[in-house]
CSV table of C-alpha atoms and ligand atoms in Angstrom, one decimal:
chain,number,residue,atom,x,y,z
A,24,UNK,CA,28.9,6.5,-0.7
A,25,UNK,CA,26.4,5.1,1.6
A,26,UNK,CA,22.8,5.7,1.3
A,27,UNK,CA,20.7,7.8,3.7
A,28,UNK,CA,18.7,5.3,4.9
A,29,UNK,CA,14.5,6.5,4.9
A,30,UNK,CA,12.9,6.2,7.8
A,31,UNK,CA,8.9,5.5,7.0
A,32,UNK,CA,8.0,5.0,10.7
A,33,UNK,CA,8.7,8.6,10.9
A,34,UNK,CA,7.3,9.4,7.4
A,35,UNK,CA,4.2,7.5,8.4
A,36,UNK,CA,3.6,9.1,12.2
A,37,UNK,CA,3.8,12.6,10.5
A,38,UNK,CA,1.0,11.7,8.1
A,39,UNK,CA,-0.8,10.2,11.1
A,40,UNK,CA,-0.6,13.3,13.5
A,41,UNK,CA,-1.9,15.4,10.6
A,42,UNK,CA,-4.7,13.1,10.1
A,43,UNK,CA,-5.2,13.2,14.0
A,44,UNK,CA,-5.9,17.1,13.7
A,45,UNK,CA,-8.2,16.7,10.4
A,46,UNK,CA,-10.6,13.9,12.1
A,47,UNK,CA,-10.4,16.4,15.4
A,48,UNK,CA,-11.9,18.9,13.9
A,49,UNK,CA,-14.3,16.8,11.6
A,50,UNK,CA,-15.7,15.6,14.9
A,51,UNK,CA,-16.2,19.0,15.7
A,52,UNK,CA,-18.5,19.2,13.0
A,53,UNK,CA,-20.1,16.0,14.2
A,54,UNK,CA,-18.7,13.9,11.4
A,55,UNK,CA,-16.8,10.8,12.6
A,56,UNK,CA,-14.6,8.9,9.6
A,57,UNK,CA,-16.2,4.6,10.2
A,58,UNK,CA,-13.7,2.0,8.2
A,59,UNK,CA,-15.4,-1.5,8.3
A,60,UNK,CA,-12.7,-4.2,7.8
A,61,UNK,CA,-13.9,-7.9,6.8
A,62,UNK,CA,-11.1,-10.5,7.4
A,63,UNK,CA,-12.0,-13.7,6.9
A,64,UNK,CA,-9.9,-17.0,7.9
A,65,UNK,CA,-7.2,-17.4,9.7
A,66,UNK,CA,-3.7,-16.5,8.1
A,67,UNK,CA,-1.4,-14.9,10.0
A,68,UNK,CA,-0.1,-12.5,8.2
A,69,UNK,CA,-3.7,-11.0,7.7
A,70,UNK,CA,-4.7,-11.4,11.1
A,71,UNK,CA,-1.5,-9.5,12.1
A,72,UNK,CA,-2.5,-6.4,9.2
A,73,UNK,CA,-5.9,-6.4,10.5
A,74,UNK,CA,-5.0,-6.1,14.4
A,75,UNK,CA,-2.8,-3.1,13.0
A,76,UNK,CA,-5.4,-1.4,11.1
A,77,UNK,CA,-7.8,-1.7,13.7
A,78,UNK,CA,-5.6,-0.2,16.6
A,79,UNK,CA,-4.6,2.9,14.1
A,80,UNK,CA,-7.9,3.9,13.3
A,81,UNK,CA,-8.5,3.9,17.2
A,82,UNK,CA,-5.3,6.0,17.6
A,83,UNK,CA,-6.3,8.9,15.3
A,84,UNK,CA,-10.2,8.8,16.0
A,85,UNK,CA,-11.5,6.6,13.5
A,86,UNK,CA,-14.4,4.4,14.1
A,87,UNK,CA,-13.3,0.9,12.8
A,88,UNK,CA,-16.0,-2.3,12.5
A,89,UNK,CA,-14.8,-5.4,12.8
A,90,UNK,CA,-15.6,-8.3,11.4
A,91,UNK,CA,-13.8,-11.7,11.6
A,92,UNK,CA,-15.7,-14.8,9.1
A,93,UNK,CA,-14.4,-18.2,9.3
A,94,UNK,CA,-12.4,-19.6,6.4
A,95,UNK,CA,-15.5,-21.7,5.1
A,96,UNK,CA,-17.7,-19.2,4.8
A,97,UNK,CA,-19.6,-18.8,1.9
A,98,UNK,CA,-19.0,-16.2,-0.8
A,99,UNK,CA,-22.9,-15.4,-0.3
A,100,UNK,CA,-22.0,-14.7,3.6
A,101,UNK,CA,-19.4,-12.4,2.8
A,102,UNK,CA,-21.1,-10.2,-0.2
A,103,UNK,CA,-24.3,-10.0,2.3
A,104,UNK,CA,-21.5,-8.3,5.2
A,105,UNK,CA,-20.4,-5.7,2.5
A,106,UNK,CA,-23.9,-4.8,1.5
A,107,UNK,CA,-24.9,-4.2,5.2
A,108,UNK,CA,-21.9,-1.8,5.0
A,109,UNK,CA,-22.5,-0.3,1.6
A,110,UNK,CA,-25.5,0.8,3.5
A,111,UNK,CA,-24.2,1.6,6.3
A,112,UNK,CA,-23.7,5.2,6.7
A,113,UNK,CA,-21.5,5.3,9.9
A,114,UNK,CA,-19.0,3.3,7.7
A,115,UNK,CA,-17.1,5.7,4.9
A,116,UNK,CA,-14.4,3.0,4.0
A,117,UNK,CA,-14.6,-1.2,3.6
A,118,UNK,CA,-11.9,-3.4,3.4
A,119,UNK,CA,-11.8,-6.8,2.8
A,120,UNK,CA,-8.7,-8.2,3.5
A,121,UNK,CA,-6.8,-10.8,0.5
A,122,UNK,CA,-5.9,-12.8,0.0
A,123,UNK,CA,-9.1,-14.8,0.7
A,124,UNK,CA,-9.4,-17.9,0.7
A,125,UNK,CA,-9.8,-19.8,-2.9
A,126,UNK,CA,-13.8,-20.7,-3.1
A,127,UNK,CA,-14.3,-17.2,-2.7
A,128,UNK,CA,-14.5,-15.0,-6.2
A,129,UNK,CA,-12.2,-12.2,-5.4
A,130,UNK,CA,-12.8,-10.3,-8.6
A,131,UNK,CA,-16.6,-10.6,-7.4
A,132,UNK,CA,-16.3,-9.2,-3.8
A,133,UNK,CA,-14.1,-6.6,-5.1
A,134,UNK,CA,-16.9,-5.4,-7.7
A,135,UNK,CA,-19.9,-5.6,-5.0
A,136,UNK,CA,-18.3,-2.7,-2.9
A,137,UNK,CA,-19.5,0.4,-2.9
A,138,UNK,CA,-16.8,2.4,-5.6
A,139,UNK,CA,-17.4,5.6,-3.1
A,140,UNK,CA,-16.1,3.2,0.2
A,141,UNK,CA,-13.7,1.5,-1.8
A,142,UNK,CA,-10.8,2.9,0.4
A,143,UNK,CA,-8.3,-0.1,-1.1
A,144,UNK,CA,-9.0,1.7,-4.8
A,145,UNK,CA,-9.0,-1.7,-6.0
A,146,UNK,CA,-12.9,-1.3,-7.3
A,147,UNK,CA,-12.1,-1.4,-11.5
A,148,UNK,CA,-14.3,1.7,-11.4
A,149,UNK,CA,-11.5,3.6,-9.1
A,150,UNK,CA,-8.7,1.6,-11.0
A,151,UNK,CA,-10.7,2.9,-14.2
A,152,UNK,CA,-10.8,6.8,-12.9
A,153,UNK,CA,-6.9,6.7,-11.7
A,154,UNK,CA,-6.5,5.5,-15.2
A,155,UNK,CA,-7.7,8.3,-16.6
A,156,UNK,CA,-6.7,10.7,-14.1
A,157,UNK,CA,-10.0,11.6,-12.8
A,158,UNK,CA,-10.2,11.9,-8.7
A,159,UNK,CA,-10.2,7.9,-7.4
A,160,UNK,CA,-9.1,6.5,-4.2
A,161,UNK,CA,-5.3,5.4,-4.8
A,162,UNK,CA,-4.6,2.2,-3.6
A,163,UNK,CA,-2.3,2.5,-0.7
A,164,UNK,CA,1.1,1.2,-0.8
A,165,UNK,CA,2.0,2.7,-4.6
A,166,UNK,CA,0.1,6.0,-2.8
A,167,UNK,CA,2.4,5.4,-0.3
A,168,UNK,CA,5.3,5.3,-2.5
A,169,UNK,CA,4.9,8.4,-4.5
A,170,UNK,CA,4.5,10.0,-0.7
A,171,UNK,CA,7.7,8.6,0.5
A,172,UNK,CA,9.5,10.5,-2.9
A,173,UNK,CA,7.5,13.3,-2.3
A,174,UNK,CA,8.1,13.9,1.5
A,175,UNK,CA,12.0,13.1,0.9
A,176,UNK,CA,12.0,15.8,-1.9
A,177,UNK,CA,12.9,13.3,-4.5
A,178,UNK,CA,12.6,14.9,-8.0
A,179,UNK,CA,10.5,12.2,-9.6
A,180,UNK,CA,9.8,14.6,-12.9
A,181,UNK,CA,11.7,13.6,-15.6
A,182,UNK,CA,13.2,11.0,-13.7
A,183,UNK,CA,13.6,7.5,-15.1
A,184,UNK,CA,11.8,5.1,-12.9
A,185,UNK,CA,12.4,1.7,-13.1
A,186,UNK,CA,9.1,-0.2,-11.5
A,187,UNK,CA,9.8,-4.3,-11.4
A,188,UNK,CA,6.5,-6.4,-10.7
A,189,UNK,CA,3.8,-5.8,-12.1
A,190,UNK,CA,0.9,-6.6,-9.5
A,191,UNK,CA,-2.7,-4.9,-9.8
A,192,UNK,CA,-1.9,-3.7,-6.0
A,193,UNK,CA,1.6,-2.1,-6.7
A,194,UNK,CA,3.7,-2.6,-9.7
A,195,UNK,CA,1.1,-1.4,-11.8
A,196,UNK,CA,-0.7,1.7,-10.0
A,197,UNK,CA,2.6,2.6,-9.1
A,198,UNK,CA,4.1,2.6,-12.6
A,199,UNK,CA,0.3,4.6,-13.7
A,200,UNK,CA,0.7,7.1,-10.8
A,201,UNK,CA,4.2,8.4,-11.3
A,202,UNK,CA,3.6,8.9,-15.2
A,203,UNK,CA,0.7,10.8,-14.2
A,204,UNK,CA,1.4,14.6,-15.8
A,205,UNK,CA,1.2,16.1,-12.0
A,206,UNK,CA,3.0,17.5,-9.1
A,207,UNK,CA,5.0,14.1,-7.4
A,208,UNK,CA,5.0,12.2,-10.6
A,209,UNK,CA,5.8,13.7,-14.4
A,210,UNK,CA,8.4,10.2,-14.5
A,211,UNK,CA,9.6,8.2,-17.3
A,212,UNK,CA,8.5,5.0,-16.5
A,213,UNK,CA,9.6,1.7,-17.0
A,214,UNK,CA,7.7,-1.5,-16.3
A,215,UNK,CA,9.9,-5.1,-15.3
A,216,UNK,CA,8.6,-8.0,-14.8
A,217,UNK,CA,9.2,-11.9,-15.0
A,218,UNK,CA,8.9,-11.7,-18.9
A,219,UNK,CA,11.7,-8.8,-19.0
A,220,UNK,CA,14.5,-9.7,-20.8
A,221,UNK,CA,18.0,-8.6,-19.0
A,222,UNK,CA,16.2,-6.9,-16.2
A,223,UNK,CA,19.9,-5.9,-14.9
A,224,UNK,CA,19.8,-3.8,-18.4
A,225,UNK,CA,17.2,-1.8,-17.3
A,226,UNK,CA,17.6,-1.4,-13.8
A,227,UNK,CA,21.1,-0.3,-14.6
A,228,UNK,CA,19.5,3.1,-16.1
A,229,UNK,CA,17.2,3.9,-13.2
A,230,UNK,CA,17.2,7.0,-11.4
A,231,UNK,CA,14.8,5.5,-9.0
A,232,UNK,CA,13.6,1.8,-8.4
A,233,UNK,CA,10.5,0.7,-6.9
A,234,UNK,CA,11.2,-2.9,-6.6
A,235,UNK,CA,8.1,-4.7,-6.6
A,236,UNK,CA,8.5,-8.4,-7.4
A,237,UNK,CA,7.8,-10.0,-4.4
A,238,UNK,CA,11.2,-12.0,-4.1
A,239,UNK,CA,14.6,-11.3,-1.9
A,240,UNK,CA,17.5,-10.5,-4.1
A,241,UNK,CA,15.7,-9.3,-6.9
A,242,UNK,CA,18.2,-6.3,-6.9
A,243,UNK,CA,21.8,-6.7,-6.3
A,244,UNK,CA,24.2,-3.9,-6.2
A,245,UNK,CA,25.6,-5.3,-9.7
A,246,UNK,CA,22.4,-3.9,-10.8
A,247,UNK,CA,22.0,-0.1,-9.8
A,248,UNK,CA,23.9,2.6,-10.4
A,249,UNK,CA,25.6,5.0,-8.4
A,250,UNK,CA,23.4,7.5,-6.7
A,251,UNK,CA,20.1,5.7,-7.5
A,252,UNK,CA,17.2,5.9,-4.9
A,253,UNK,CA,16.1,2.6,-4.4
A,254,UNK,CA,12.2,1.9,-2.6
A,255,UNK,CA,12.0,-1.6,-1.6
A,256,UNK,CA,8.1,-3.1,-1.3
A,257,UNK,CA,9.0,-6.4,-0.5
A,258,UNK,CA,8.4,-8.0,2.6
A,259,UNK,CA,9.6,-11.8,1.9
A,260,UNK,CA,10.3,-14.4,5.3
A,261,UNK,CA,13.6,-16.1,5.0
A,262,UNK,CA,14.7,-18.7,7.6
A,263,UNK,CA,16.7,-17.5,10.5
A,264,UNK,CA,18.2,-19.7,13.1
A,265,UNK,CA,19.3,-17.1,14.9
A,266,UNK,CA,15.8,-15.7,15.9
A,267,UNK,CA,13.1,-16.9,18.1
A,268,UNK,CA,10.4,-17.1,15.4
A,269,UNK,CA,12.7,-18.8,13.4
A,270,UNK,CA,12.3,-16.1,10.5
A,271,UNK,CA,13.6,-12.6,9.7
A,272,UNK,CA,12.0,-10.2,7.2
A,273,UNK,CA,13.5,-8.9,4.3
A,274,UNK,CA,12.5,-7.1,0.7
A,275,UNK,CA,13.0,-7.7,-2.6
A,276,UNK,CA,16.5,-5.3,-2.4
A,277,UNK,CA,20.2,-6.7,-1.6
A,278,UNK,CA,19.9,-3.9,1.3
A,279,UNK,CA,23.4,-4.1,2.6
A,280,UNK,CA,25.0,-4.0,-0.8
A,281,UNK,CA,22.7,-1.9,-2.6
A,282,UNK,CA,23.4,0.9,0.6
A,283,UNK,CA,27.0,1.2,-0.5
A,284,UNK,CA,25.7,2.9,-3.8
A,285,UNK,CA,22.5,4.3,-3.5
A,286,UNK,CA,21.5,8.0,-2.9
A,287,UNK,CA,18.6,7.2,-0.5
A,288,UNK,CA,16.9,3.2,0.6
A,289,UNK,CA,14.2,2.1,2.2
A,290,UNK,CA,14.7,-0.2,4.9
A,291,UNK,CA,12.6,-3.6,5.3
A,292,UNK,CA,11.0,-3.6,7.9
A,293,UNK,CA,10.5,0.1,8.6
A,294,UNK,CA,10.5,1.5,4.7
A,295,UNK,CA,7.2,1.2,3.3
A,296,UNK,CA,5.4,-0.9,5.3
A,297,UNK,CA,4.0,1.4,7.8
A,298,UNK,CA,2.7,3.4,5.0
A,299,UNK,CA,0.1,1.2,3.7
A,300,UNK,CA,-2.1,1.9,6.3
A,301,UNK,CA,-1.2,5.3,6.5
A,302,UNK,CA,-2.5,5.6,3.2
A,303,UNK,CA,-5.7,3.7,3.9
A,304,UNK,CA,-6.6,5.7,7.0
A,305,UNK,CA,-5.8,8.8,4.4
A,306,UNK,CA,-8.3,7.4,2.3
A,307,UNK,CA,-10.9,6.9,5.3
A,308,UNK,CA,-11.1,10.5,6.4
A,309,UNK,CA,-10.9,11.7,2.5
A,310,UNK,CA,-14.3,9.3,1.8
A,311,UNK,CA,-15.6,11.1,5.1
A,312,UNK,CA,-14.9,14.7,3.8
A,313,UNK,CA,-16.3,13.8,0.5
A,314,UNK,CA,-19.9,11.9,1.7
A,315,UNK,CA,-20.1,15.0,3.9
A,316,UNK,CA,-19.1,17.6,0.8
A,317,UNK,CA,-16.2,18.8,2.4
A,318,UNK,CA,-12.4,19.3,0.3
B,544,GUN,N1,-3.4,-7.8,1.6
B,544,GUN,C1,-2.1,-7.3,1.5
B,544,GUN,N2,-2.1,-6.0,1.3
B,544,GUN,C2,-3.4,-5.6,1.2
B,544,GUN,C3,-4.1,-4.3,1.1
B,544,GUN,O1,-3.4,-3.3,0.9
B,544,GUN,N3,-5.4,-4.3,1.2
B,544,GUN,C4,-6.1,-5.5,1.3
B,544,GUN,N4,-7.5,-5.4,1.4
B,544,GUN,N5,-5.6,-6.7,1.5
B,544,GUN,C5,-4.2,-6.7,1.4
């Protein structure tokens, strides 16, 4: 058997075009969704996010403030930028991109935004509420996970999920989420990581994995059983001769091998990436509709 491959480009522009029509008609009611993104320093990777994020909020209608800080400055510099937008009211949703650089306390700048224009749901008092099942932002690429299953019809209650990694921006809200007693979720869940003894053991037994760890080859085909649905987060450089970068991406999945057994696979690139920002533009017109008291 070979896997149907997911396509989360196309997952992704459906959310979009029905997040088009919401902030259509919230502009109709004079209400324009604002997402102020900080980014500070000069890492590519971030700088490439950040040009994404700020071209999809112009595609669907959101009002997106920029701001670009040089890597030196101070922490005091950058908490003064999110209190301007915590008081902002054109702004619903603040994002400061990470990693940042290290004489910066990110635990710190992650507590001084506002929990109600925390659109990254990385604020402990959001992490706290989706904890205890209580409305919260969800952080956006386990939110973008569960919505990948959910839009693919993938019966996730019941299911055994195997998570691996267990990082505070997707191995564990995505393990919390699914075991959530809801719609979407209602999974057994299992959480790997680098302490795990026999990973293969474990994996072995998934009906779906959400492989998390940050590392190519984490999952071989050795490791999966027939029929699994595999969602790859990773997005890992390895060197490439062959292209003019010099790099290709891959995830943390064996993806050619892993295909020959799997049910359903998410491709990297084109699999879950596209669906972070989805999900933080989701979060950006939800903040909107609740500051304005709308459902
Ligand atoms: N860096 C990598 N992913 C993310 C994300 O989802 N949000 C923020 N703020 N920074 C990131």
């Amino acid at each position: 058997m070979s896997a149907k491959i997911i396509d989360g480009k196309q997952i992704s522009a459906d959310i979009r075009e029905e997040l088009k029509a919401e902030v259509a008609a919230l502009k109709e009611k004079g209400i324009v969704p604002g997402l102020g993104v900080i980014l500070v320093g000069e890492d590519p990777a971030s700088r490439s996010y950040v040009s994404a994020k700020e071209k999809a909020c112009e595609n669907i209608g959101i009002y997106s403030d920029d701001n670009r800080l040089p890597a030196e400055a101070s922490q005091e510099e950058l908490l003064a930028l999110v209190a301007k937008m915590n008081a902002d009211p054109k702004i619903n949703g603040i994002l400061v991109q990470l990693p940042l650089p290290k004489h910066i306390d990110e635990a710190a700048v992650l507590l001084a935004i506002d929990p109600d224009k925390d659109v990254d749901g990385f604020h402990p008092m959001n992490v706290g509420k989706m904890m205890v099942g209580e409305e919260a932002f969800l952080p956006c690429t386990p939110h973008g996970v569960v919505q990948i299953l959910l839009r693919e019809g993938v019966e996730t209650a019941g299911a055994h999920v195997v998570v691996v990694g267990r990082s505070n921006i997707v191995g564990k809200p995505v393990a919390n989420m699914l075991s959530r007693k809801k719609a979407g979720a209602n999974a057994t869940v299992t959480l790997c990581h680098t302490g795990t003894k026999d990973l293969a053991h474990h994996t072995r037994q998934a009906d779906i994995i959400i492989a998390a760890s940050g590392w190519p080859n984490t999952i071989t085909a050795d490791m999966v059983k027939d029929g699994v649905v595999v969602i790859d987060v990773g997005v890992n450089r390895v060197e490439d001769a062959s292209r003019e970068r010099g790099y290709r991406l891959v995830g943390d999945v064996d993806f050619d091998a892993v295909k020959e057994k799997a049910a359903l696979i998410t491709p990297v690139p084109g699999g879950v990436g596209p669906m972070t920002i989805t999900m933080l533009l989701f979060n950006t017109v939800d903040s909107a509709k609740r500051a304005n008291g709308i459902d």
